[in-house]
Tab-separated table of C-alpha atoms and ligand atoms in Angstrom:
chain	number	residue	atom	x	y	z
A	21	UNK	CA	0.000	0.000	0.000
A	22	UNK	CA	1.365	3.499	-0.965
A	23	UNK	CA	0.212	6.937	0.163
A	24	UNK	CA	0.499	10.309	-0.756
A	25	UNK	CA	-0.171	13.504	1.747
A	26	UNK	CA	-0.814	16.676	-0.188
A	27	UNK	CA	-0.642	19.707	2.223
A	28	UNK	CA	1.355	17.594	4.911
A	29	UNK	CA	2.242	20.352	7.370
A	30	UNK	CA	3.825	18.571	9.873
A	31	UNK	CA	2.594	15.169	8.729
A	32	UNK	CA	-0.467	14.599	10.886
A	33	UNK	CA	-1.325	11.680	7.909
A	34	UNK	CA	2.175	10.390	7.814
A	35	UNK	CA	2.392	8.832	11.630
A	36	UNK	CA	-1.099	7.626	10.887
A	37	UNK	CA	0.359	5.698	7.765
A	38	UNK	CA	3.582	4.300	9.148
A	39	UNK	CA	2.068	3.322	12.379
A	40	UNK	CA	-0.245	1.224	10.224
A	41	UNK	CA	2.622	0.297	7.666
A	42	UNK	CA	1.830	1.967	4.910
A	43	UNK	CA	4.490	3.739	2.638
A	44	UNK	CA	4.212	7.197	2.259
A	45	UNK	CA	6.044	7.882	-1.613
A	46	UNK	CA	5.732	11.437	-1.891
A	47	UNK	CA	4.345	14.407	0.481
A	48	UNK	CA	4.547	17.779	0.278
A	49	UNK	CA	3.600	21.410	1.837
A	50	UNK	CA	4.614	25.163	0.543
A	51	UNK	CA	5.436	26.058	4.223
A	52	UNK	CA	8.764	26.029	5.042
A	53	UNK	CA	8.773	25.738	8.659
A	54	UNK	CA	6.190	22.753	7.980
A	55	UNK	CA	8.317	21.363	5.524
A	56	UNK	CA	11.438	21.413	7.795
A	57	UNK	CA	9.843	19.869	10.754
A	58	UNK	CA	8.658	16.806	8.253
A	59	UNK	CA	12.190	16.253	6.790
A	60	UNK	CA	13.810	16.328	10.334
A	61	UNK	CA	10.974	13.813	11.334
A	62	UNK	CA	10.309	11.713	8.386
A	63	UNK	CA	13.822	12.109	6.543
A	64	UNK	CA	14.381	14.412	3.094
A	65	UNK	CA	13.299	11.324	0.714
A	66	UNK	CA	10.052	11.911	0.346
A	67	UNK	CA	8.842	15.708	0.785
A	68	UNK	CA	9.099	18.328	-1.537
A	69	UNK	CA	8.490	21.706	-0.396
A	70	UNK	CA	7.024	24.129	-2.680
A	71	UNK	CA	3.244	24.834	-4.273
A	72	UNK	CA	1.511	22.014	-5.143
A	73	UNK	CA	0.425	23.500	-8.522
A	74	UNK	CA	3.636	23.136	-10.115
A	75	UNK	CA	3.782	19.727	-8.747
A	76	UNK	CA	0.827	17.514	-9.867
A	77	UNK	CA	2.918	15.973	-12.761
A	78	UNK	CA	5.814	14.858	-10.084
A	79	UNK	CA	3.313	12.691	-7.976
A	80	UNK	CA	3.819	8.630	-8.624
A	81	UNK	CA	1.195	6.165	-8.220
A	82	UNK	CA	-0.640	5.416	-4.864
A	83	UNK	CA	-3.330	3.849	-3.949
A	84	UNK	CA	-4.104	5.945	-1.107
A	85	UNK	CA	-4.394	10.261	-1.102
A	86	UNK	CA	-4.665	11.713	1.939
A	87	UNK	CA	-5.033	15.960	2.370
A	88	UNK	CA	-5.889	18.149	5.209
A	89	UNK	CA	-6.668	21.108	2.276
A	90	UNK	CA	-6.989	24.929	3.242
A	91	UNK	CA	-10.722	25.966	3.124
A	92	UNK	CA	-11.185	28.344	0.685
A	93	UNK	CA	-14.092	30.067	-1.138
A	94	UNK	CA	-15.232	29.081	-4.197
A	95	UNK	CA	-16.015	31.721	-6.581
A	96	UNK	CA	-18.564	30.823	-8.093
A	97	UNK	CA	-19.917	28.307	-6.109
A	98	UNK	CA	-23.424	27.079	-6.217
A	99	UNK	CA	-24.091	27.776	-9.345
A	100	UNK	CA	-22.723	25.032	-11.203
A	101	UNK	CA	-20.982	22.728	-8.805
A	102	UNK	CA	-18.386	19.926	-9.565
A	103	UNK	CA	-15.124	20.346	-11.250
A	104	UNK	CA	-16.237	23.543	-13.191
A	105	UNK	CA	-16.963	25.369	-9.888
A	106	UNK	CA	-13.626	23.734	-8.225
A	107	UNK	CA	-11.105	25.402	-10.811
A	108	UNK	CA	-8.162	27.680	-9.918
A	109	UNK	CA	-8.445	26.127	-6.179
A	110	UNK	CA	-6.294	24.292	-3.970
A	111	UNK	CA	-8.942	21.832	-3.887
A	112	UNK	CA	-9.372	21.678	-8.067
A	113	UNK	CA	-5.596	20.122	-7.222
A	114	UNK	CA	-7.119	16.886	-5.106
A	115	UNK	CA	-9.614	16.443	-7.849
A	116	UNK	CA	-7.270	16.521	-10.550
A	117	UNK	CA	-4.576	13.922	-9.025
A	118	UNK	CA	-7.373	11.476	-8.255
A	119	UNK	CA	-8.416	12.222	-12.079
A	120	UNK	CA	-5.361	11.162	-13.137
A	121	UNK	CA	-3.731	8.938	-10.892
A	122	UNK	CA	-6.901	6.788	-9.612
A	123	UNK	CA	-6.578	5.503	-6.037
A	124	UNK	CA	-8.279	2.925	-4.462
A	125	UNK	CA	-8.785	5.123	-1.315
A	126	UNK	CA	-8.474	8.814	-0.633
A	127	UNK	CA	-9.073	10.420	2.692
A	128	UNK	CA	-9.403	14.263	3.117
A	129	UNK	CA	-10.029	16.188	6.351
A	130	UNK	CA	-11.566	19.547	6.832
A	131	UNK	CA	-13.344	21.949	9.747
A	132	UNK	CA	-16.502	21.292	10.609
A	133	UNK	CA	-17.808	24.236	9.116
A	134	UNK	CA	-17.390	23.375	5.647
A	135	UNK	CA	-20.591	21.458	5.513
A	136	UNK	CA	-22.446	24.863	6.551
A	137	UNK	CA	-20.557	27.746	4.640
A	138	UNK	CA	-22.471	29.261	1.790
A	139	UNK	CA	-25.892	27.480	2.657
A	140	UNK	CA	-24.244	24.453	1.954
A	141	UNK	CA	-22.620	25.376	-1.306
A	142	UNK	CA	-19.498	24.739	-0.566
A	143	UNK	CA	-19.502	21.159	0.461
A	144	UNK	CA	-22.105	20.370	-2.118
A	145	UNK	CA	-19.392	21.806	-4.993
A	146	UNK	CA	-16.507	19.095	-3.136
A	147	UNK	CA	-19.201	16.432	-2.948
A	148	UNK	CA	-20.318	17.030	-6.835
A	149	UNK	CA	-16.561	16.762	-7.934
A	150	UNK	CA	-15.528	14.181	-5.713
A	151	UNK	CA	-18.479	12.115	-7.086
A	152	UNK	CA	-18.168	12.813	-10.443
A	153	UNK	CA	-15.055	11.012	-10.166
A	154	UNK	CA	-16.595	7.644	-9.930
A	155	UNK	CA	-15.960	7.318	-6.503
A	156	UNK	CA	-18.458	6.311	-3.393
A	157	UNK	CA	-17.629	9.431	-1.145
A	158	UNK	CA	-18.605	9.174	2.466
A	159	UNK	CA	-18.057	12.135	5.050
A	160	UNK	CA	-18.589	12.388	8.693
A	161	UNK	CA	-18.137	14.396	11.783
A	162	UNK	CA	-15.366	13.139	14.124
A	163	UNK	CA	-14.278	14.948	17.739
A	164	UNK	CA	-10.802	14.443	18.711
A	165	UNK	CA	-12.424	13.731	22.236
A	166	UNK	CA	-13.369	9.916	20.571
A	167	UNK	CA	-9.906	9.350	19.976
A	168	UNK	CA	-8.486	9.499	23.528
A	169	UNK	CA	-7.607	13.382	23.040
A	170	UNK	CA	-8.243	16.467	25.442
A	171	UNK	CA	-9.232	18.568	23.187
A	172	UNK	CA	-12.594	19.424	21.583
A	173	UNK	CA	-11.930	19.277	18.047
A	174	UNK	CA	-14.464	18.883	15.476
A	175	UNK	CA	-13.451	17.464	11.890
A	176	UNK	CA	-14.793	16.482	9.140
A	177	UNK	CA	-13.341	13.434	7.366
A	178	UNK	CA	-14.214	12.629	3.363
A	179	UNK	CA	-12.934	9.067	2.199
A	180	UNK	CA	-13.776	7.996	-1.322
A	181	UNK	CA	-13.482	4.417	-2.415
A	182	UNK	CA	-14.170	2.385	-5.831
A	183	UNK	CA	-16.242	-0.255	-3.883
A	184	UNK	CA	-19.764	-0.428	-5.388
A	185	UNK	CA	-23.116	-1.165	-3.276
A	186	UNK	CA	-24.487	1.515	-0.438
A	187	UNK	CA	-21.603	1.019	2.047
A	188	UNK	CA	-20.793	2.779	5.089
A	189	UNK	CA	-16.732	2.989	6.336
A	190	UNK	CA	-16.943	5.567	8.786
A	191	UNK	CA	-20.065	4.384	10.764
A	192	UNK	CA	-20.000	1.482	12.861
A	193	UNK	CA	-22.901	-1.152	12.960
A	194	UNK	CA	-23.478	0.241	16.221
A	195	UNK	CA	-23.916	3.358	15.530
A	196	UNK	CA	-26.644	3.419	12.657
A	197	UNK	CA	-28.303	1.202	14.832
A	198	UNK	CA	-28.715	3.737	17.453
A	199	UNK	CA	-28.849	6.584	15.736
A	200	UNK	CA	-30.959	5.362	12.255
A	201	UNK	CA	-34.499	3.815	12.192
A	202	UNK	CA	-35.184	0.991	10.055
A	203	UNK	CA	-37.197	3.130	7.812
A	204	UNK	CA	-34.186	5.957	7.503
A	205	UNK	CA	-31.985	2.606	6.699
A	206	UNK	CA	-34.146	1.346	3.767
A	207	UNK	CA	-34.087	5.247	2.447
A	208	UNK	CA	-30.165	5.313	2.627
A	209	UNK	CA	-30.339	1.798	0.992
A	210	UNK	CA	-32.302	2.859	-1.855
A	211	UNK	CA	-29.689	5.030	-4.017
A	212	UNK	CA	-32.266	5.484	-6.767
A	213	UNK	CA	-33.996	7.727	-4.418
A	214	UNK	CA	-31.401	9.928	-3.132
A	215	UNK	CA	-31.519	13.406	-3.830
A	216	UNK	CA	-29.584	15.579	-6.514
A	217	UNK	CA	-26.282	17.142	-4.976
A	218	UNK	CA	-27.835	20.219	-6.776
A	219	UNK	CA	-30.759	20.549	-4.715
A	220	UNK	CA	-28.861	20.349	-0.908
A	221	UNK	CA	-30.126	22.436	1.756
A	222	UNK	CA	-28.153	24.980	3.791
A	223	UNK	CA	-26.696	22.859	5.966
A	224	UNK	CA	-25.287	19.383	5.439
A	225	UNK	CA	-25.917	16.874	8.400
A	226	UNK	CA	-23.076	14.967	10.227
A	227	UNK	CA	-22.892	11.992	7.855
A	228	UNK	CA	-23.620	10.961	4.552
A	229	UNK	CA	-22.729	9.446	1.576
A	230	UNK	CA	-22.473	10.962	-2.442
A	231	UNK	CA	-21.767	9.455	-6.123
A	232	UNK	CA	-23.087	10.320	-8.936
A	233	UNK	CA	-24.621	13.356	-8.213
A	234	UNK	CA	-26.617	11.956	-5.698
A	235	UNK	CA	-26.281	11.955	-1.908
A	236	UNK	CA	-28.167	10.779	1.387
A	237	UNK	CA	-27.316	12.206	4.509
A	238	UNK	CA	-28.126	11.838	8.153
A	239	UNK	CA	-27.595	12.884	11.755
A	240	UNK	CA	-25.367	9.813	13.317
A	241	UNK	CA	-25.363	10.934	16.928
A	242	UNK	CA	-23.275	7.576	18.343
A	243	UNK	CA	-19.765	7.307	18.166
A	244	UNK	CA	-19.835	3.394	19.492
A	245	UNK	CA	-15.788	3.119	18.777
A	246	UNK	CA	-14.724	5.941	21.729
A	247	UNK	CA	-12.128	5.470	23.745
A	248	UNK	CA	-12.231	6.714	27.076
A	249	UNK	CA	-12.213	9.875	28.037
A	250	UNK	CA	-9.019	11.913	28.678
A	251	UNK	CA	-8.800	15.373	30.487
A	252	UNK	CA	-6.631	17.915	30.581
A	253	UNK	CA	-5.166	17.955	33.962
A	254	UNK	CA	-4.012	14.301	32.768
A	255	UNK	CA	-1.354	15.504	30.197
A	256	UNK	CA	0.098	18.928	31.445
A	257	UNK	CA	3.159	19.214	32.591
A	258	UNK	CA	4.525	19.024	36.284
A	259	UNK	CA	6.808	22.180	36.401
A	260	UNK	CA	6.837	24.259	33.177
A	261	UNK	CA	9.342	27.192	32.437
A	262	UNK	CA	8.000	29.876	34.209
A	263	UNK	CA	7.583	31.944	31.192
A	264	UNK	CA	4.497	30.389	30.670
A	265	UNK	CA	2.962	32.008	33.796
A	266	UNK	CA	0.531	34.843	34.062
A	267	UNK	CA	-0.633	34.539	37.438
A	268	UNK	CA	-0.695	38.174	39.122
A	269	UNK	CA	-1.614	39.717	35.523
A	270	UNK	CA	-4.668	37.069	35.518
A	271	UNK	CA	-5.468	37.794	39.071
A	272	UNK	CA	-6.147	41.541	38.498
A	273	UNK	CA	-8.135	40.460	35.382
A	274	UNK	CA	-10.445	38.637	37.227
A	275	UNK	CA	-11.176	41.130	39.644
A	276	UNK	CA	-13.425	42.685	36.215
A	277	UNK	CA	-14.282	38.706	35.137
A	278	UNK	CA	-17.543	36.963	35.828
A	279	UNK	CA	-17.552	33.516	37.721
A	280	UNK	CA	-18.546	30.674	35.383
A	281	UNK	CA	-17.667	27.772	36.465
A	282	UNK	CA	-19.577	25.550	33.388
A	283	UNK	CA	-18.662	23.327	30.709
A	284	UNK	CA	-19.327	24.053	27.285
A	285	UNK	CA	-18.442	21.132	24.544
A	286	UNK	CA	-16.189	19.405	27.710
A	287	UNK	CA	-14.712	22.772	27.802
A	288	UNK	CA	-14.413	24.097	31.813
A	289	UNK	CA	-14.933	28.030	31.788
A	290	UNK	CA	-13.925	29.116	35.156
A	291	UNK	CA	-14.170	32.950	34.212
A	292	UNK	CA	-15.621	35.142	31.202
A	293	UNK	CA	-15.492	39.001	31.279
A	294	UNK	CA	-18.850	38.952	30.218
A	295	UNK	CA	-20.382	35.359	31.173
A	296	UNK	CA	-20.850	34.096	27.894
A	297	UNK	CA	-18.782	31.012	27.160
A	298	UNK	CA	-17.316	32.344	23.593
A	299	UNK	CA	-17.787	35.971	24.206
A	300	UNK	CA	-15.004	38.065	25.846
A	301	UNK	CA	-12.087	36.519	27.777
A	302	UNK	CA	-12.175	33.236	29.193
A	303	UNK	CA	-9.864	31.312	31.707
A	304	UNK	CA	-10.187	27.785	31.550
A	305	UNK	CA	-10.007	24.711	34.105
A	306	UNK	CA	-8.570	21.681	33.226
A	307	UNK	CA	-11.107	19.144	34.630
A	308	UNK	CA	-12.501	19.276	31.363
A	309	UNK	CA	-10.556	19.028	27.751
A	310	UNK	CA	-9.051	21.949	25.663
A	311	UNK	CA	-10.883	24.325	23.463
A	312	UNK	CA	-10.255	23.566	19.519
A	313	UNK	CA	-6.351	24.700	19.234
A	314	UNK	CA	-5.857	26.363	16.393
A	315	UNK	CA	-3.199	28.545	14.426
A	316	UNK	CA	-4.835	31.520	15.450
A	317	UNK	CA	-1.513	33.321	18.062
A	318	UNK	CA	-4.568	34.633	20.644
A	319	UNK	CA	-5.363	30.809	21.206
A	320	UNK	CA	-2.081	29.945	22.500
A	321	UNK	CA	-1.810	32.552	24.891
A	322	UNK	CA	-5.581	31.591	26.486
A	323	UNK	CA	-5.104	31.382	30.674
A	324	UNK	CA	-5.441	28.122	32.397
A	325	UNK	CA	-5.911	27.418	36.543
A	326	UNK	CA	-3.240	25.084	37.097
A	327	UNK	CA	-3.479	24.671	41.082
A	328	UNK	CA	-3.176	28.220	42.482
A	329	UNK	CA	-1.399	29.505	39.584
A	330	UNK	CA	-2.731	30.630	36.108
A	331	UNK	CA	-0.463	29.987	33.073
A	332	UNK	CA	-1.310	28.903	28.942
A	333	UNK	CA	-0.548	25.601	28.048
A	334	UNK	CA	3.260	24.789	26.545
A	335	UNK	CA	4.285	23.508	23.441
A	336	UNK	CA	4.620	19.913	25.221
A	337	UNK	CA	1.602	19.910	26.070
A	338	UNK	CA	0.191	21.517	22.603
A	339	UNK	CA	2.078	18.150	21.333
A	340	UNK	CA	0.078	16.107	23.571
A	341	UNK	CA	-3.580	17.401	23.497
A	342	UNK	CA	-2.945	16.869	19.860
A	343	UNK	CA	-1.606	13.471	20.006
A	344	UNK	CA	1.614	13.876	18.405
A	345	UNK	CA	5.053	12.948	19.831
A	346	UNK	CA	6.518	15.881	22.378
A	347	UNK	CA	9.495	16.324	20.466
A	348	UNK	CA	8.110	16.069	16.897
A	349	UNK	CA	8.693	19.892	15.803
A	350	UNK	CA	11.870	20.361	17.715
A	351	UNK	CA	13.356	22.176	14.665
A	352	UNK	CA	10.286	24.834	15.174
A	353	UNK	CA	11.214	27.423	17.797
A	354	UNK	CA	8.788	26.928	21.009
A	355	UNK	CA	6.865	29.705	19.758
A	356	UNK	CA	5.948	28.544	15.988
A	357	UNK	CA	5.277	24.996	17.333
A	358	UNK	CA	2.248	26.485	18.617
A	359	UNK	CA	1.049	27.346	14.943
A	360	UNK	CA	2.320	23.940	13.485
A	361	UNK	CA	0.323	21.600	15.733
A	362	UNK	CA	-2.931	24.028	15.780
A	363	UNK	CA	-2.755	23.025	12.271
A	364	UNK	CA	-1.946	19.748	12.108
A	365	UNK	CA	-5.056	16.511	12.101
A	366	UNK	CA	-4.660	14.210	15.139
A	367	UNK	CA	-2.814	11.187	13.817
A	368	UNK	CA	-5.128	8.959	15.711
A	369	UNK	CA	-8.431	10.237	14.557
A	370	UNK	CA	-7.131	9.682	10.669
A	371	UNK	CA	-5.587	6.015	11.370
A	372	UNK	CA	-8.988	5.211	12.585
A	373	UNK	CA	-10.149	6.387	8.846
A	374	UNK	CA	-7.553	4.782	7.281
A	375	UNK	CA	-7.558	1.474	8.954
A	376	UNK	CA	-11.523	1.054	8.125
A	377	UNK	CA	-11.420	2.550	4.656
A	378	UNK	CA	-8.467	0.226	3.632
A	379	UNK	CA	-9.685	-3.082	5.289
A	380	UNK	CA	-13.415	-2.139	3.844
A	381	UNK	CA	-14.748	-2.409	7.540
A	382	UNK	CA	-18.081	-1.321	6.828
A	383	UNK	CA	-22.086	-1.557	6.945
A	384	UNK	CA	-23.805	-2.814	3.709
A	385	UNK	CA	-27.220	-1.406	3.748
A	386	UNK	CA	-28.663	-2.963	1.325
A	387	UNK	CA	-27.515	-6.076	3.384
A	388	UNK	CA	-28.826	-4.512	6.033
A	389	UNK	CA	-32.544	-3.829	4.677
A	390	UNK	CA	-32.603	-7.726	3.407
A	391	UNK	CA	-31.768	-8.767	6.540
A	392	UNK	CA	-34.702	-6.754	8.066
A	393	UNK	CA	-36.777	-8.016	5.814
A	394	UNK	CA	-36.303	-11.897	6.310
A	395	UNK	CA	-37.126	-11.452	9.961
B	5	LIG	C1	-4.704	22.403	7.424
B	5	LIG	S1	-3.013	22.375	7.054
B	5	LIG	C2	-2.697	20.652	6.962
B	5	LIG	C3	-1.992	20.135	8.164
B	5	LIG	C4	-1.566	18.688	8.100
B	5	LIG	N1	-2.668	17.782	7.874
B	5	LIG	C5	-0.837	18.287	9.372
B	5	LIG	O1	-1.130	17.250	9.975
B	5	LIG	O2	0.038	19.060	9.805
B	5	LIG	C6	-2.965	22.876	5.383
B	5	LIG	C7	-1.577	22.954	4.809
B	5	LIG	O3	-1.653	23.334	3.427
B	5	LIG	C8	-0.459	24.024	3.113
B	5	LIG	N2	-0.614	24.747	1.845
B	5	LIG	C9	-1.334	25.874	1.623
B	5	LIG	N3	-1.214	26.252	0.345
B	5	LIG	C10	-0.419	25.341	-0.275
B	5	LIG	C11	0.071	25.194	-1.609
B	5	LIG	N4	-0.248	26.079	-2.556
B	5	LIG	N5	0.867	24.149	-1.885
B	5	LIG	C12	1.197	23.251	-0.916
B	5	LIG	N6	0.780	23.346	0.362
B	5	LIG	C13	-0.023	24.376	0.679
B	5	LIG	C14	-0.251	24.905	4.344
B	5	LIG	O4	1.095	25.341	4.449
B	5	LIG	C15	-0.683	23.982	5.478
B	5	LIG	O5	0.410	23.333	6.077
């Protein structure tokens, strides 16, 4: 099995691969600080650092693409959708290596948000292409939280495969059972009756599945495959640099802060300056997980209570919360690590993908639907 990871970063994909043995032949990012922290971790071999537009003609033969692509608007979509709507995009660059180079499997990973923006435009424009392509494409919502992370992280994961019938890789048996009635299962079952991409609402639901122009989607609210649950206060650190303490600043600030004390998404909010749990300036506890981190530098100086002291969380433990090895962008200074794991997709929340997708774990329903019917 060979891969490829278009916009690797720091190669979030790439432990995900070789923990599961498969060969990576060819990655690449534009970033250079990315790029560096993948070469000292992964060796020079396979990355190439530079756009991916003047690239597509390097790329060998895989049978696995994986991406975590930059979201970016469309121009014009909605109107058209599929590959004409796609072109002069980042994304246009997926759908033309899996035009030409034809893997068995792809797996792609966005924010959650992507199935909302534009009234639904957006995603319906990646679903259109994707599908045009011949491929069964599948999508659905997965939280970092599932995957033994303490962190609150919301993704959505597309995977695409050449395996015909209405199949499900990214839903468990368990969890259409709980979350699907037997009447919702014959309608997914029944791909003659799915509805046009073209004619999607605003807002695509957690899960679903697209080819041919068609999709069916759903609201999957199980997640039977969790592990447990991890907090914060498991993972920090025992005695940080003190640079990474605010206390006395933090303790005048919350002279003017409101108390709390709630969880929001798993999140503890000990203090808001005005209540709200997104509004205004929060502190955070750790009895709960971490907020989404992000690339955005405000994030990584948010406050935690840590005992009796207030401090933001270190690069170690930026590592941690987002399950990659402590020392995996020790080229980075401590400050642009913060950026490069914010970034990055939590390795185990894509080998989960990838380990289903490849060995076609999945639900058949129009197995399924027989089966109901014979009892
Ligand atoms: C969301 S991040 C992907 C992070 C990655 N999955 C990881 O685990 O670190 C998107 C990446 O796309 C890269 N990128 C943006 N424009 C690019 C281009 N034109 N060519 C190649 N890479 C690009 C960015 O530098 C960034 O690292």
């Amino acid at each position: 099995m060979r891969a490829i990871e278009m916009f690797a970063g720091i190669g979030g994909f790439r432990l995900a691969c070789d923990e599961l043995g498969i060969e990576t032949v060819w990655a690449n990012d534009i970033e250079p600080k990315a790029s560096t922290v993948y070469r000292d971790r992964f060796g020079k071999g396979v990355h190439i650092e530079g756009d991916v537009s003047q690239l597509i003609d390097q790329i060998p033969d895989h049978d696995l693409l994986t991406a975590g692509f930059p979201c970016q608007p469309f121009s014009s979509a909605g109107k058209k959708l599929g590959i004409e709507d796609v072109r002069g995009t980042l994304f246009e660059k997926i759908v033309q290596v899996i035009r030409n180079k034809k893997p068995k499997f792809f797996v792609l990973e966005n924010v959650k948000r992507l199935l909302s923006m534009d009234k639904g435009a957006h995603f319906a424009t990646i679903l259109d292409a994707l599908s045009e392509l011949g491929y069964l494409v599948e999508w659905r919502v997965l939280n970092a939280v599932n995957f033994g992370l303490p962190q609150n992280r919301e993704r959505v994961v597309i995977i695409g495969h050449l395996d015909h019938g209405v199949k499900s890789y990214l839903c468990t048996a368990q969890d259409i059972a709980t979350s699907l009635s037997v009447r919702q299962i014959g309608a997914v079952a029944n791909l003659s009756r799915w509805p046009k991409i073209t004619d999607h609402g605003a807002k695509f639901h957690n899960w679903g599945l697209a080819t041919q122009g068609r999709f069916h989607h759903a609201k999957i609210d199980s997640f039977s495959d969790a592990l447990p649950a991890v907090k914060l206060s498991a993972i920090l650190e025992s005695d940080p640099d003190r640079s990474f303490y605010f206390t006395e600043d933090t303790l005048e600030r919350i002279k003017t802060s409101e108390k709390v004390d709630r969880f929001y998404n798993g999140v503890e909010i000990l203090y808001n300056q005005k209540g709200g749990a997104r509004m205004g300036y929060s502190i955070f506890g750790t009895a709960g997980v971490a907020p989404t981190l992000t690339c955005t530098t405000s994030r990584h100086y948010e406050r935690y209570k840590i005992g009796d002291e207030f401090r933001r969380l270190t690069n170690v433990e930026y590592a941690r919360i987002q399950g990659f090895p402590e020392q995996h962008c020790q080229t980075a200074s401590r400050y642009d690590q913060y950026p490069l794991f914010g970034n990055a997709v939590p390795p185990q929340m894509v080998k989960w993908v990838i380990q289903r997708t490849i060995n076609k774990q999945c639900v058949d329903f129009q197995a399924q639907v027989v089966q109901e019917e014979l009892l």
